[in-house]
Amino acid sequence: MKPLLSVLLCLLSLSLFSQQYTVGGKVTDAHNRQPIAFVNIVVNEGQYGGMSDINGKYEISTDEPIHTLKFSCLGYETLEKTMEPGVNRVNAALTPKTFQLGEVTVEAGENPAHRIIDSVMAHKKENNPNSLDSYRYNIYDQMVFTIDSSSFVQANGTSERPPAMSFFDSLLKKSDLMIMETYSEVLFRKPDQLRQNVLGTKMSGSKDPQVVYLASKMQSSSFYDEMVNIAGTDYVNPISRNSKNHYFFTLESVTPAQGSDSLYVISFHPFKGMVFSGLRGTMTIHSDGWAVMSVKAEPNQQGGLFTISIQQLYQKIKGHWFPYQLNTNLVMPQVAVAKDGYAFPMAAIGKSYISGVMLNPVLPERAFSEVELMVHEEAGYRDDAFWTQHRIDSLTERILNTYQLIDSLTEGNDIFDRALNFTTKLMEESSVSLGPVDLNLGSMMRLSAFRGWYLGLHLSTNDRFSRHIRLGGFGGYWTRLGDFDYGGEAKWLINRQRQMELGTRYTHKSSAMGEFGGFGEGSNILSENEYRYTFYENVMARGNNTEVFFNTRLARYFKAFLTFGTYQKQYYLQPFDLLPEPLHFTNAEVKLRFAYKEKFISTTHGLQSQGTDYPIVWLTYQHSFKDVLGGEYDFDRLKFQLEKDFQTKYHGKSSVLLQAGYASQGCPVMETFNLLGSYEPFGLYSPGSFATMRESEFFCDRFVSLFLSHDFQGTIWSPRSQWFKPQLTLSTAMGWGAPTMTQGYFESGFVVKGLLNMPLVNMGAGVFYRYGAYAYPKVFDNFAFKYSITFGIP
């Protein structure tokens, strides 16, 4: 007993007389004074002390006196500081050094970084947070918009510091341009059930925030998936299968960690000459579990409207490495403020802090649904007490000044919210709000190969008129056709979260004869996949249509469209030559859309689809009634469509479009299927149509068509020019039908996009060739030359 007491007394005396030495501070860039994340800090020339967080802050505690601190970070000169007695705060300003990840040749033996990468890959599954049965955490996101005066562009190309920089330094000394904050809880259950509940959102100058900043929409929250998503684009993860064959890794440094563990700093970038969607940057690997401790990464090739970089920091929680802090930096050189001949780009700095992590909690099935992100109806109206409670760190004086300044400018008015609503509607719906009415810009002007130019107006009410009732109308004139389209619609929005609506519409318009379309919801007419319906139509019909419709979501992955209507149609036998007598139809239609595991964002304005990784399937059944409300025919029509994209890591994207149709006996030939041909000697490339098929060449009462394409997405060749970005797309189409296409129709070709690459428009050219039983005797007649035009933000 006495020996045991003696040992206990000795241990107690050691603990009483031991002393903790603590030092903290902040690490910044000596040139632009911005914080530096993930700086390795070594105590007393040997003992690992710690690492700066995403804000450049650090705090180190040790049981021995601290004499020296050594700060090291890839891309900066190493800095060593001697501690002064009694000092417990040491700030460090690191000097950037010229650094470029170049091509390195290993003369003999294995690349030492590969052993580390192999160890990371061997433990990848167990370190991936999504390998847990479940987890939950809270996340606080903050985005600050400001002017990036640390980098600038001048027309004459000089690199000296401009006098105008002092102007912006003083202007932004006390405040920034805008602040956005969001607080959410995140739930996950294996294998892939995810739910993010946005509980609070705040934006300077806004009384009714409609835009929610979420780090999860800017970057993948984990660095363990095969692909890393940054700003909506997927990039090949450097720690993925076969990455050593595509990435060059360099072991930059090895630092002792606690106990017998080590920290390995590894830089990575794609091999020279390899063209794929890759990343470049650095990561720190902890030998404790061979886990990623921190990451700095950015796309290997950047350009377009913005450049972006991400940072991630992990910590160990109950034996499992888990994300702790996330950072997203955007610089928008195309959105710049000019001063004295210099252009200062807009910048956005996003920071996210994860807290309250629970590993493997019991989460009920009802906590998850097809809605992956739910914005609480009170999220935009939280008081100061809510934010004080949930902010990870108190607001700095600078951020408080920003709120005060921007809120004072918008006090007593809703100019900011109006501008935000204007931008949101313009980008998402191609429309602008005029008080209680929306003007659809996308319907004001159109171009058709058959009908010519369309000039018109399309107006509909919005939430300012009523949240439950929508009234709309349109009218316009076709120049070549020499006739007007017009119509009106009224509908009741029964349940926005179920996309449930009931309505009626009347239209007098032209339409395609024997069309197969109708598989879309609010499709963008500028989308390349819509050209076949907006630009190329086969022989036309005109008429008056009256319909009653009901749409709703069913279960998780179905949506139903029910329509009943009367249709009076006159057909064109030849251009501008109408049949004298119209035909009358009374039709009922049931259309189903199935998208397995489709995910949605739910806001007070309704559901927004985030897409699915699985095929999207459409099935339509239509019956025409004879002697009901003037109907003259009795027949059935079935339509089927399946579409799927397959994204590969290194070779681009493949697309499949399968279509099939059946029309029963009694169906007039004009209502059977007029297969869509888009042939012109030099015409617009329209995916999903037969590029070499002539207009109205094949009418079928039953058919199957298959369209296959592969877009290499710049993986073959990627020149440095921003204006010349060639991307090869290979395409093959085939079809079988009766009674006019029984021997099979075949064509193949290619398109090279990006021959002229501009910020919002991409142009290219290509050629297709027709072969098989329906090939023309003259070889040249089988060719169709194409030009391509695509619109979008690069």
PDB file of C-alpha atoms in Angstrom, residues 611-708:
ATOM      1  CA  GLY A 611     -30.619  17.066 -60.931  1.00  0.00           C
ATOM      2  CA  THR A 612     -29.866  13.372 -60.602  1.00  0.00           C
ATOM      3  CA  ASP A 613     -27.040  10.997 -61.485  1.00  0.00           C
ATOM      4  CA  TYR A 614     -29.538   8.482 -62.878  1.00  0.00           C
ATOM      5  CA  PRO A 615     -31.466   8.379 -66.176  1.00  0.00           C
ATOM      6  CA  ILE A 616     -34.495  10.646 -66.592  1.00  0.00           C
ATOM      7  CA  VAL A 617     -37.439   8.731 -68.046  1.00  0.00           C
ATOM      8  CA  TRP A 618     -40.593  10.181 -69.640  1.00  0.00           C
ATOM      9  CA  LEU A 619     -43.709   8.182 -70.562  1.00  0.00           C
ATOM     10  CA  THR A 620     -46.808   9.684 -72.214  1.00  0.00           C
ATOM     11  CA  TYR A 621     -50.148   8.089 -73.009  1.00  0.00           C
ATOM     12  CA  GLN A 622     -52.667  10.051 -75.092  1.00  0.00           C
ATOM     13  CA  HIS A 623     -56.177   9.029 -76.125  1.00  0.00           C
ATOM     14  CA  SER A 624     -58.281  10.859 -78.695  1.00  0.00           C
ATOM     15  CA  PHE A 625     -62.073  10.620 -78.217  1.00  0.00           C
ATOM     16  CA  LYS A 626     -64.465  10.501 -81.156  1.00  0.00           C
ATOM     17  CA  ASP A 627     -67.819  12.278 -80.843  1.00  0.00           C
ATOM     18  CA  VAL A 628     -66.795  13.950 -77.569  1.00  0.00           C
ATOM     19  CA  LEU A 629     -66.828  17.765 -77.713  1.00  0.00           C
ATOM     20  CA  GLY A 630     -66.536  17.646 -81.488  1.00  0.00           C
ATOM     21  CA  GLY A 631     -63.702  15.124 -81.694  1.00  0.00           C
ATOM     22  CA  GLU A 632     -63.513  13.337 -85.052  1.00  0.00           C
ATOM     23  CA  TYR A 633     -60.989  10.542 -84.349  1.00  0.00           C
ATOM     24  CA  ASP A 634     -60.488   7.639 -81.983  1.00  0.00           C
ATOM     25  CA  PHE A 635     -56.867   6.514 -81.503  1.00  0.00           C
ATOM     26  CA  ASP A 636     -54.049   6.102 -78.961  1.00  0.00           C
ATOM     27  CA  ARG A 637     -50.556   7.528 -78.899  1.00  0.00           C
ATOM     28  CA  LEU A 638     -47.632   6.398 -76.724  1.00  0.00           C
ATOM     29  CA  LYS A 639     -44.297   8.213 -76.320  1.00  0.00           C
ATOM     30  CA  PHE A 640     -41.197   7.145 -74.408  1.00  0.00           C
ATOM     31  CA  GLN A 641     -37.909   8.955 -73.795  1.00  0.00           C
ATOM     32  CA  LEU A 642     -34.816   8.146 -71.743  1.00  0.00           C
ATOM     33  CA  GLU A 643     -31.806  10.448 -71.392  1.00  0.00           C
ATOM     34  CA  LYS A 644     -28.597  10.014 -69.441  1.00  0.00           C
ATOM     35  CA  ASP A 645     -25.158  11.620 -69.267  1.00  0.00           C
ATOM     36  CA  PHE A 646     -22.102   9.606 -68.200  1.00  0.00           C
ATOM     37  CA  GLN A 647     -19.230  11.731 -66.897  1.00  0.00           C
ATOM     38  CA  THR A 648     -15.780  10.147 -66.993  1.00  0.00           C
ATOM     39  CA  LYS A 649     -12.756  11.353 -65.042  1.00  0.00           C
ATOM     40  CA  TYR A 650     -10.276  11.732 -67.859  1.00  0.00           C
ATOM     41  CA  HIS A 651     -12.120  11.463 -71.178  1.00  0.00           C
ATOM     42  CA  GLY A 652     -15.130  13.787 -71.052  1.00  0.00           C
ATOM     43  CA  LYS A 653     -18.862  13.092 -71.080  1.00  0.00           C
ATOM     44  CA  SER A 654     -21.002  10.583 -72.994  1.00  0.00           C
ATOM     45  CA  SER A 655     -24.717  11.172 -73.627  1.00  0.00           C
ATOM     46  CA  VAL A 656     -27.518   8.777 -74.529  1.00  0.00           C
ATOM     47  CA  LEU A 657     -30.962   9.783 -75.802  1.00  0.00           C
ATOM     48  CA  LEU A 658     -33.454   6.998 -76.551  1.00  0.00           C
ATOM     49  CA  GLN A 659     -36.878   7.790 -78.024  1.00  0.00           C
ATOM     50  CA  ALA A 660     -39.758   5.565 -79.096  1.00  0.00           C
ATOM     51  CA  GLY A 661     -43.337   6.129 -80.238  1.00  0.00           C
ATOM     52  CA  TYR A 662     -46.484   4.206 -81.181  1.00  0.00           C
ATOM     53  CA  ALA A 663     -49.711   5.425 -82.791  1.00  0.00           C
ATOM     54  CA  SER A 664     -52.658   3.047 -83.055  1.00  0.00           C
ATOM     55  CA  GLN A 665     -54.880   2.358 -86.046  1.00  0.00           C
ATOM     56  CA  GLY A 666     -57.184   5.268 -86.791  1.00  0.00           C
ATOM     57  CA  CYS A 667     -54.574   7.927 -86.173  1.00  0.00           C
ATOM     58  CA  PRO A 668     -54.389  10.409 -89.102  1.00  0.00           C
ATOM     59  CA  VAL A 669     -51.008  10.385 -90.790  1.00  0.00           C
ATOM     60  CA  MET A 670     -50.471  14.028 -89.730  1.00  0.00           C
ATOM     61  CA  GLU A 671     -50.666  12.923 -86.086  1.00  0.00           C
ATOM     62  CA  THR A 672     -48.249  10.004 -86.419  1.00  0.00           C
ATOM     63  CA  PHE A 673     -44.569  10.681 -85.761  1.00  0.00           C
ATOM     64  CA  ASN A 674     -42.764  13.032 -88.121  1.00  0.00           C
ATOM     65  CA  LEU A 675     -39.132  12.229 -87.343  1.00  0.00           C
ATOM     66  CA  LEU A 676     -37.180  15.384 -86.726  1.00  0.00           C
ATOM     67  CA  GLY A 677     -34.616  16.175 -89.385  1.00  0.00           C
ATOM     68  CA  SER A 678     -32.404  19.269 -89.160  1.00  0.00           C
ATOM     69  CA  TYR A 679     -30.661  19.085 -92.520  1.00  0.00           C
ATOM     70  CA  GLU A 680     -29.395  22.199 -94.223  1.00  0.00           C
ATOM     71  CA  PRO A 681     -26.310  22.415 -96.425  1.00  0.00           C
ATOM     72  CA  PHE A 682     -24.810  24.531 -93.639  1.00  0.00           C
ATOM     73  CA  GLY A 683     -27.120  24.454 -90.639  1.00  0.00           C
ATOM     74  CA  LEU A 684     -27.271  24.817 -86.874  1.00  0.00           C
ATOM     75  CA  TYR A 685     -26.034  21.824 -84.856  1.00  0.00           C
ATOM     76  CA  SER A 686     -29.071  20.535 -82.929  1.00  0.00           C
ATOM     77  CA  PRO A 687     -28.419  17.537 -80.641  1.00  0.00           C
ATOM     78  CA  GLY A 688     -31.261  15.027 -80.557  1.00  0.00           C
ATOM     79  CA  SER A 689     -32.203  15.514 -84.205  1.00  0.00           C
ATOM     80  CA  PHE A 690     -31.066  13.755 -87.384  1.00  0.00           C
ATOM     81  CA  ALA A 691     -28.481  16.118 -88.859  1.00  0.00           C
ATOM     82  CA  THR A 692     -28.668  14.697 -92.430  1.00  0.00           C
ATOM     83  CA  MET A 693     -32.407  13.906 -92.546  1.00  0.00           C
ATOM     84  CA  ARG A 694     -34.565  16.167 -94.696  1.00  0.00           C
ATOM     85  CA  GLU A 695     -37.662  17.925 -93.409  1.00  0.00           C
ATOM     86  CA  SER A 696     -40.696  15.574 -93.167  1.00  0.00           C
ATOM     87  CA  GLU A 697     -38.757  12.780 -94.879  1.00  0.00           C
ATOM     88  CA  PHE A 698     -40.134   9.991 -92.670  1.00  0.00           C
ATOM     89  CA  PHE A 699     -43.596   9.651 -91.109  1.00  0.00           C
ATOM     90  CA  CYS A 700     -43.924   6.569 -88.859  1.00  0.00           C
ATOM     91  CA  ASP A 701     -46.741   5.162 -86.742  1.00  0.00           C
ATOM     92  CA  ARG A 702     -44.097   3.350 -84.699  1.00  0.00           C
ATOM     93  CA  PHE A 703     -40.393   4.056 -84.354  1.00  0.00           C
ATOM     94  CA  VAL A 704     -37.274   3.838 -82.179  1.00  0.00           C
ATOM     95  CA  SER A 705     -34.416   6.362 -82.339  1.00  0.00           C
ATOM     96  CA  LEU A 706     -31.078   6.318 -80.555  1.00  0.00           C
ATOM     97  CA  PHE A 707     -28.704   9.290 -80.330  1.00  0.00           C
ATOM     98  CA  LEU A 708     -25.200   8.714 -78.953  1.00  0.00           C
TER      99      LEU A 708
END
